Short mmCIF file of C-alpha atoms in Angstrom, two decimals:
data_model
loop_
_atom_site.label_atom_id
_atom_site.label_comp_id
_atom_site.label_asym_id
_atom_site.label_seq_id
_atom_site.Cartn_x
_atom_site.Cartn_y
_atom_site.Cartn_z
CA UNK A 30 9.48 14.35 2.69
CA UNK A 31 11.03 11.87 0.85
CA UNK A 32 10.04 8.29 -0.96
CA UNK A 33 11.94 5.99 -1.64
CA UNK A 34 12.40 1.69 -1.21
CA UNK A 35 12.38 1.39 2.66
CA UNK A 36 15.77 1.41 4.02
CA UNK A 37 16.93 -1.52 6.03
CA UNK A 38 16.91 0.27 9.93
CA UNK A 39 13.03 1.24 8.77
CA UNK A 40 12.19 -2.33 8.66
CA UNK A 41 11.61 -2.86 12.58
CA UNK A 42 9.19 -0.05 12.77
CA UNK A 43 7.71 -0.58 8.84
CA UNK A 44 6.58 -3.84 11.26
CA UNK A 45 5.61 -1.95 13.75
CA UNK A 46 3.92 0.80 11.61
CA UNK A 47 1.59 -1.94 10.44
CA UNK A 48 0.72 -4.01 13.23
CA UNK A 49 -0.45 -0.83 14.19
CA UNK A 50 -2.73 0.00 11.96
CA UNK A 51 -3.65 -3.19 9.63
CA UNK A 52 -5.79 -6.47 10.19
CA UNK A 53 -2.80 -7.67 7.27
CA UNK A 54 0.13 -6.79 8.50
CA UNK A 55 3.55 -8.10 7.36
CA UNK A 56 5.97 -9.11 9.80
CA UNK A 57 9.80 -7.86 9.98
CA UNK A 58 10.92 -11.34 8.04
CA UNK A 59 8.21 -10.31 5.13
CA UNK A 60 9.89 -6.47 4.59
CA UNK A 61 12.91 -8.18 4.42
CA UNK A 62 11.89 -10.62 1.96
CA UNK A 63 9.76 -8.28 0.21
CA UNK A 64 11.95 -5.57 0.15
CA UNK A 65 14.66 -7.97 -1.70
CA UNK A 66 12.37 -9.29 -4.74
CA UNK A 67 12.00 -8.33 -8.16
CA UNK A 68 8.04 -8.91 -8.16
CA UNK A 69 7.78 -6.49 -4.97
CA UNK A 70 8.02 -3.46 -3.58
CA UNK A 71 8.08 -2.29 -0.68
CA UNK A 72 7.81 1.63 0.07
CA UNK A 73 8.61 3.87 2.45
CA UNK A 74 7.87 7.94 3.16
CA UNK A 75 10.25 9.26 5.33
CA UNK A 76 11.16 12.76 7.42
CA UNK A 77 14.48 13.03 8.59
CA UNK A 78 15.16 9.78 10.29
CA UNK A 79 11.29 9.17 10.81
CA UNK A 80 9.10 6.78 9.34
CA UNK A 81 5.69 8.19 8.29
CA UNK A 82 4.44 5.87 6.06
CA UNK A 83 4.92 2.28 3.73
CA UNK A 84 3.12 0.97 1.49
CA UNK A 85 3.87 -2.29 -0.60
CA UNK A 86 2.63 -3.91 -3.85
CA UNK A 87 4.05 -7.42 -5.71
CA UNK A 88 3.83 -7.57 -9.38
CA UNK A 89 2.09 -9.76 -12.04
CA UNK A 90 2.28 -10.04 -15.57
CA UNK A 91 -0.77 -8.02 -16.39
CA UNK A 92 -1.25 -6.08 -12.90
CA UNK A 93 -0.09 -4.25 -10.11
CA UNK A 94 -1.17 -5.51 -6.62
CA UNK A 95 -1.40 -2.92 -3.81
CA UNK A 96 -1.00 -4.88 -0.39
CA UNK A 97 -0.16 -2.80 2.25
CA UNK A 98 -0.79 1.54 3.13
CA UNK A 99 -0.40 2.29 6.50
CA UNK A 100 0.47 5.77 7.55
CA UNK A 101 1.46 6.96 11.22
CA UNK A 102 -1.70 8.49 12.96
CA UNK A 103 0.09 12.14 13.30
CA UNK A 104 1.43 11.92 9.36
CA UNK A 105 -2.04 11.55 8.34
CA UNK A 106 -3.31 13.50 5.68
CA UNK A 107 0.23 15.45 4.70
CA UNK A 108 0.01 13.31 1.21
CA UNK A 109 2.43 10.54 2.55
CA UNK A 110 0.11 7.82 1.30
CA UNK A 111 -0.50 9.50 -2.03
CA UNK A 112 3.26 9.68 -2.81
CA UNK A 113 3.35 6.09 -2.13
CA UNK A 114 0.57 5.07 -4.51
CA UNK A 115 2.57 7.40 -7.39
CA UNK A 116 5.80 5.71 -6.80
CA UNK A 117 3.92 2.45 -7.34
CA UNK A 118 2.06 3.98 -10.15
CA UNK A 119 5.04 4.62 -12.19
CA UNK A 120 6.35 1.31 -11.41
CA UNK A 121 3.62 -0.19 -12.09
CA UNK A 122 3.76 1.81 -16.20
CA UNK A 123 7.28 1.16 -16.34
CA UNK A 124 6.08 -2.91 -16.33
CA UNK A 125 3.87 -1.83 -18.98
CA UNK A 126 1.33 -3.22 -17.05
CA UNK A 127 -2.23 -2.79 -17.46
CA UNK A 128 -3.74 -2.12 -14.02
CA UNK A 129 -3.29 -1.62 -9.86
CA UNK A 130 -5.80 -3.02 -7.54
CA UNK A 131 -6.00 -3.14 -3.58
CA UNK A 132 -8.55 -3.97 -1.45
CA UNK A 133 -9.87 -1.43 1.43
CA UNK A 134 -11.78 -2.38 5.22
CA UNK A 135 -15.20 -0.57 3.60
CA UNK A 136 -15.38 1.44 6.92
CA UNK A 137 -12.23 2.77 6.09
CA UNK A 138 -13.42 6.25 4.32
CA UNK A 139 -10.51 8.60 4.44
CA UNK A 140 -8.55 5.62 2.97
CA UNK A 141 -11.17 5.49 -0.06
CA UNK A 142 -11.74 8.84 -0.52
CA UNK A 143 -7.68 8.58 -0.87
CA UNK A 144 -7.36 5.78 -3.45
CA UNK A 145 -10.44 7.31 -5.30
CA UNK A 146 -8.60 10.61 -6.14
CA UNK A 147 -5.81 8.34 -6.97
CA UNK A 148 -8.21 7.50 -9.70
CA UNK A 149 -9.26 3.84 -7.94
CA UNK A 150 -12.99 2.75 -8.84
CA UNK A 151 -14.60 0.67 -6.88
CA UNK A 152 -14.71 -3.46 -8.29
CA UNK A 153 -16.57 -5.21 -6.33
CA UNK A 154 -16.80 -6.74 -2.55
CA UNK A 155 -14.61 -9.36 -0.20
CA UNK A 156 -17.46 -10.12 2.80
CA UNK A 157 -15.68 -10.13 5.92
CA UNK A 158 -12.56 -9.64 4.44
CA UNK A 159 -11.25 -7.99 7.46
CA UNK A 160 -11.58 -10.41 10.71
CA UNK A 161 -10.13 -7.90 13.63
CA UNK A 162 -11.74 -4.82 12.33
CA UNK A 163 -15.28 -7.37 11.54
CA UNK A 164 -16.18 -5.62 8.11
CA UNK A 165 -15.74 -6.00 4.46
CA UNK A 166 -13.03 -5.46 2.05
CA UNK A 167 -13.85 -3.45 -1.07
CA UNK A 168 -11.84 -4.43 -3.94
CA UNK A 169 -10.88 -0.75 -6.25
CA UNK A 170 -9.00 -1.03 -9.19
CA UNK A 171 -7.24 2.05 -11.43
CA UNK A 172 -6.85 1.11 -15.19
CA UNK A 173 -3.49 2.36 -15.87
CA UNK A 174 -3.24 3.68 -20.08
CA UNK A 175 -2.07 1.05 -22.49
CA UNK A 176 2.39 1.74 -23.17
#
């Protein structure tokens, strides 16, 4: 599996993947704009020409905020999302940031397990955040080592 910044040829597939997986999916236009910004990282995991997973992250002065992570069902449990998280962490550390934060549906046990394994800890809850799923969002944070 290869990991890196999303390529233009995968933007349509990325929007479709997000729409299939997420309550907070981005459109093709949003993904294209994010991929071009300095304060945003839009990553993909691919096998050959096939898009396996995507992740987006926005950087601020002190933290990286993971916006979306989506993995195609047939590629789950193959370390696609974990590889994308490692790239985000490396970029956040490179930028000298203090933490990475994210929100995850409270009933998404697989994602919570992934984030916990990656070193994220529960920091709070946002009641009713995911309307389509009728679910709360767990806020999770990973503190980064001081540079």
